[in-house]
Amino acid sequence: MGKDLITIGTFEFLADVQIIKGKLESEGISVTLKDENTVGIDPFASNALGGIKLQVHRSDEERARLIFDQVRNYALDDDGNLVQCPNCKAQKSEVIYLRNTLWYKLFPFFEPKKYRCTNCEFITKAN
């Protein structure tokens, strides 16, 4: 069953993912939330776990991504403007934490914020 699921988004807070989950389910798409209970009990664990993963069946992935892209919020800079990708100039970036070193895995709150463009997948550091 787990091999048939695709993660289409990750969320730091349970309230944020519930909105998207409700929209997808109203469109007839079955949704699974990985790590939902752990983060619900201990919100500070969200960073350590990499957030709550919104998962759908592989067969629903394309339709789910289209719906998700219509309702998602993109990253804003300190002035409240959409973050622009330096590679493709799209304004469709999301905050991402890579946790690619032992230090950041043990102390995730020290990792600097980065943005990943949802258009070209380019990753850049926040200013």
PDB file of C-alpha atoms in Angstrom:
ATOM      1  CA  MET A   1       0.000   0.000   0.000  1.00  0.00           C
ATOM      2  CA  GLY A   2       2.774   2.468   0.942  1.00  0.00           C
ATOM      3  CA  LYS A   3       4.450   1.976  -2.443  1.00  0.00           C
ATOM      4  CA  ASP A   4       1.283   3.161  -4.174  1.00  0.00           C
ATOM      5  CA  LEU A   5       1.291   6.478  -2.293  1.00  0.00           C
ATOM      6  CA  ILE A   6       2.970   9.637  -3.598  1.00  0.00           C
ATOM      7  CA  THR A   7       3.761  12.652  -1.395  1.00  0.00           C
ATOM      8  CA  ILE A   8       2.540  15.772  -3.169  1.00  0.00           C
ATOM      9  CA  GLY A   9       3.235  18.237  -0.366  1.00  0.00           C
ATOM     10  CA  THR A  10       4.552  18.679   3.149  1.00  0.00           C
ATOM     11  CA  PHE A  11       3.138  20.987   5.797  1.00  0.00           C
ATOM     12  CA  GLU A  12       4.445  22.301   9.080  1.00  0.00           C
ATOM     13  CA  PHE A  13       1.028  22.726  10.681  1.00  0.00           C
ATOM     14  CA  LEU A  14      -1.930  20.364  10.825  1.00  0.00           C
ATOM     15  CA  ALA A  15      -4.449  23.134  10.087  1.00  0.00           C
ATOM     16  CA  ASP A  16      -2.751  23.948   6.763  1.00  0.00           C
ATOM     17  CA  VAL A  17      -2.887  20.402   5.457  1.00  0.00           C
ATOM     18  CA  GLN A  18      -6.519  19.892   6.519  1.00  0.00           C
ATOM     19  CA  ILE A  19      -7.673  22.560   4.054  1.00  0.00           C
ATOM     20  CA  ILE A  20      -5.955  20.888   1.109  1.00  0.00           C
ATOM     21  CA  LYS A  21      -7.061  17.444   2.284  1.00  0.00           C
ATOM     22  CA  GLY A  22     -10.681  18.577   2.374  1.00  0.00           C
ATOM     23  CA  LYS A  23     -10.487  20.027  -1.130  1.00  0.00           C
ATOM     24  CA  LEU A  24      -8.937  16.866  -2.577  1.00  0.00           C
ATOM     25  CA  GLU A  25     -11.462  14.607  -0.849  1.00  0.00           C
ATOM     26  CA  SER A  26     -14.326  16.771  -2.103  1.00  0.00           C
ATOM     27  CA  GLU A  27     -13.001  16.056  -5.614  1.00  0.00           C
ATOM     28  CA  GLY A  28     -13.110  12.294  -4.937  1.00  0.00           C
ATOM     29  CA  ILE A  29      -9.394  11.803  -4.272  1.00  0.00           C
ATOM     30  CA  SER A  30      -8.425   9.577  -1.345  1.00  0.00           C
ATOM     31  CA  VAL A  31      -5.822  11.246   0.894  1.00  0.00           C
ATOM     32  CA  THR A  32      -3.423   9.907   3.535  1.00  0.00           C
ATOM     33  CA  LEU A  33      -1.594  12.149   6.002  1.00  0.00           C
ATOM     34  CA  LYS A  34       1.731  10.711   7.137  1.00  0.00           C
ATOM     35  CA  ASP A  35       2.964  11.859  10.587  1.00  0.00           C
ATOM     36  CA  GLU A  36      -0.349  13.656  11.245  1.00  0.00           C
ATOM     37  CA  ASN A  37      -0.849  12.170  14.716  1.00  0.00           C
ATOM     38  CA  THR A  38       2.721  12.756  15.866  1.00  0.00           C
ATOM     39  CA  VAL A  39       2.661  16.426  14.868  1.00  0.00           C
ATOM     40  CA  GLY A  40      -0.851  16.786  16.292  1.00  0.00           C
ATOM     41  CA  ILE A  41       0.387  15.603  19.684  1.00  0.00           C
ATOM     42  CA  ASP A  42       3.735  17.433  19.565  1.00  0.00           C
ATOM     43  CA  PRO A  43       3.801  20.348  17.068  1.00  0.00           C
ATOM     44  CA  PHE A  44       7.501  20.919  17.775  1.00  0.00           C
ATOM     45  CA  ALA A  45       8.223  17.508  16.227  1.00  0.00           C
ATOM     46  CA  SER A  46       7.109  18.793  12.821  1.00  0.00           C
ATOM     47  CA  ASN A  47      10.542  20.138  11.881  1.00  0.00           C
ATOM     48  CA  ALA A  48      12.313  16.982  13.003  1.00  0.00           C
ATOM     49  CA  LEU A  49       9.945  14.772  10.983  1.00  0.00           C
ATOM     50  CA  GLY A  50       9.997  16.963   7.896  1.00  0.00           C
ATOM     51  CA  GLY A  51       6.389  18.022   8.373  1.00  0.00           C
ATOM     52  CA  ILE A  52       3.099  16.304   7.688  1.00  0.00           C
ATOM     53  CA  LYS A  53       3.149  14.550   4.315  1.00  0.00           C
ATOM     54  CA  LEU A  54       0.076  14.814   2.099  1.00  0.00           C
ATOM     55  CA  GLN A  55      -0.078  11.559   0.134  1.00  0.00           C
ATOM     56  CA  VAL A  56      -2.358  10.338  -2.637  1.00  0.00           C
ATOM     57  CA  HIS A  57      -2.520   7.149  -4.682  1.00  0.00           C
ATOM     58  CA  ARG A  58      -0.206   7.075  -7.678  1.00  0.00           C
ATOM     59  CA  SER A  59      -3.190   6.857 -10.036  1.00  0.00           C
ATOM     60  CA  ASP A  60      -4.583  10.148  -8.652  1.00  0.00           C
ATOM     61  CA  GLU A  61      -1.267  12.034  -8.625  1.00  0.00           C
ATOM     62  CA  GLU A  62      -1.720  14.168 -11.739  1.00  0.00           C
ATOM     63  CA  ARG A  63      -5.249  15.301 -10.854  1.00  0.00           C
ATOM     64  CA  ALA A  64      -4.287  15.876  -7.211  1.00  0.00           C
ATOM     65  CA  ARG A  65      -1.308  18.056  -8.189  1.00  0.00           C
ATOM     66  CA  LEU A  66      -3.507  20.194 -10.447  1.00  0.00           C
ATOM     67  CA  ILE A  67      -5.983  20.783  -7.629  1.00  0.00           C
ATOM     68  CA  PHE A  68      -3.202  21.337  -5.093  1.00  0.00           C
ATOM     69  CA  ASP A  69      -1.539  23.936  -7.345  1.00  0.00           C
ATOM     70  CA  GLN A  70      -4.820  25.867  -7.601  1.00  0.00           C
ATOM     71  CA  VAL A  71      -5.234  26.309  -3.844  1.00  0.00           C
ATOM     72  CA  ARG A  72      -1.701  26.296  -2.429  1.00  0.00           C
ATOM     73  CA  ASN A  73       0.060  29.269  -0.922  1.00  0.00           C
ATOM     74  CA  TYR A  74       3.489  30.126  -2.239  1.00  0.00           C
ATOM     75  CA  ALA A  75       6.407  31.517  -0.225  1.00  0.00           C
ATOM     76  CA  LEU A  76       6.532  35.225   0.554  1.00  0.00           C
ATOM     77  CA  ASP A  77       9.618  37.322   1.220  1.00  0.00           C
ATOM     78  CA  ASP A  78      10.018  39.648   4.218  1.00  0.00           C
ATOM     79  CA  ASP A  79       8.121  42.414   2.377  1.00  0.00           C
ATOM     80  CA  GLY A  80       5.116  40.161   1.680  1.00  0.00           C
ATOM     81  CA  ASN A  81       5.882  39.685  -2.028  1.00  0.00           C
ATOM     82  CA  LEU A  82       5.946  36.302  -3.758  1.00  0.00           C
ATOM     83  CA  VAL A  83       9.475  34.864  -3.895  1.00  0.00           C
ATOM     84  CA  GLN A  84      10.801  34.896  -7.466  1.00  0.00           C
ATOM     85  CA  CYS A  85      12.952  32.031  -8.717  1.00  0.00           C
ATOM     86  CA  PRO A  86      16.344  33.322  -9.895  1.00  0.00           C
ATOM     87  CA  ASN A  87      16.502  30.509 -12.460  1.00  0.00           C
ATOM     88  CA  CYS A  88      13.156  30.671 -14.311  1.00  0.00           C
ATOM     89  CA  LYS A  89      11.653  33.860 -12.788  1.00  0.00           C
ATOM     90  CA  ALA A  90       8.442  32.046 -11.762  1.00  0.00           C
ATOM     91  CA  GLN A  91       6.796  33.197  -8.538  1.00  0.00           C
ATOM     92  CA  LYS A  92       5.851  29.716  -7.381  1.00  0.00           C
ATOM     93  CA  SER A  93       8.364  28.822  -4.680  1.00  0.00           C
ATOM     94  CA  GLU A  94       7.849  26.956  -1.435  1.00  0.00           C
ATOM     95  CA  VAL A  95       9.890  26.871   1.750  1.00  0.00           C
ATOM     96  CA  ILE A  96      12.030  23.767   2.048  1.00  0.00           C
ATOM     97  CA  TYR A  97      14.390  22.352   4.657  1.00  0.00           C
ATOM     98  CA  LEU A  98      16.758  19.692   3.313  1.00  0.00           C
ATOM     99  CA  ARG A  99      18.088  18.264   6.607  1.00  0.00           C
ATOM    100  CA  ASN A 100      21.055  16.910   4.659  1.00  0.00           C
ATOM    101  CA  THR A 101      23.620  16.967   7.476  1.00  0.00           C
ATOM    102  CA  LEU A 102      23.691  15.289  10.854  1.00  0.00           C
ATOM    103  CA  TRP A 103      23.777  18.719  12.528  1.00  0.00           C
ATOM    104  CA  TYR A 104      20.510  19.816  10.851  1.00  0.00           C
ATOM    105  CA  LYS A 105      18.911  16.448  11.552  1.00  0.00           C
ATOM    106  CA  LEU A 106      19.692  16.789  15.253  1.00  0.00           C
ATOM    107  CA  PHE A 107      19.005  20.538  15.426  1.00  0.00           C
ATOM    108  CA  PRO A 108      16.580  21.351  12.602  1.00  0.00           C
ATOM    109  CA  PHE A 109      15.799  24.822  13.944  1.00  0.00           C
ATOM    110  CA  PHE A 110      19.345  25.957  12.996  1.00  0.00           C
ATOM    111  CA  GLU A 111      18.944  25.164   9.295  1.00  0.00           C
ATOM    112  CA  PRO A 112      18.581  28.300   7.179  1.00  0.00           C
ATOM    113  CA  LYS A 113      15.378  28.620   5.189  1.00  0.00           C
ATOM    114  CA  LYS A 114      15.566  27.745   1.505  1.00  0.00           C
ATOM    115  CA  TYR A 115      13.079  28.021  -1.336  1.00  0.00           C
ATOM    116  CA  ARG A 116      12.333  25.410  -4.012  1.00  0.00           C
ATOM    117  CA  CYS A 117      10.703  26.581  -7.215  1.00  0.00           C
ATOM    118  CA  THR A 118       7.734  24.355  -8.010  1.00  0.00           C
ATOM    119  CA  ASN A 119       8.183  25.213 -11.684  1.00  0.00           C
ATOM    120  CA  CYS A 120      11.840  24.240 -12.297  1.00  0.00           C
ATOM    121  CA  GLU A 121      12.812  22.623  -8.923  1.00  0.00           C
ATOM    122  CA  PHE A 122      15.677  25.138  -8.444  1.00  0.00           C
ATOM    123  CA  ILE A 123      16.692  25.568  -4.787  1.00  0.00           C
ATOM    124  CA  THR A 124      17.919  28.896  -3.458  1.00  0.00           C
ATOM    125  CA  LYS A 125      18.695  30.301   0.005  1.00  0.00           C
ATOM    126  CA  ALA A 126      16.459  32.888   1.606  1.00  0.00           C
ATOM    127  CA  ASN A 127      17.883  36.399   1.793  1.00  0.00           C
TER     128      ASN A 127
END
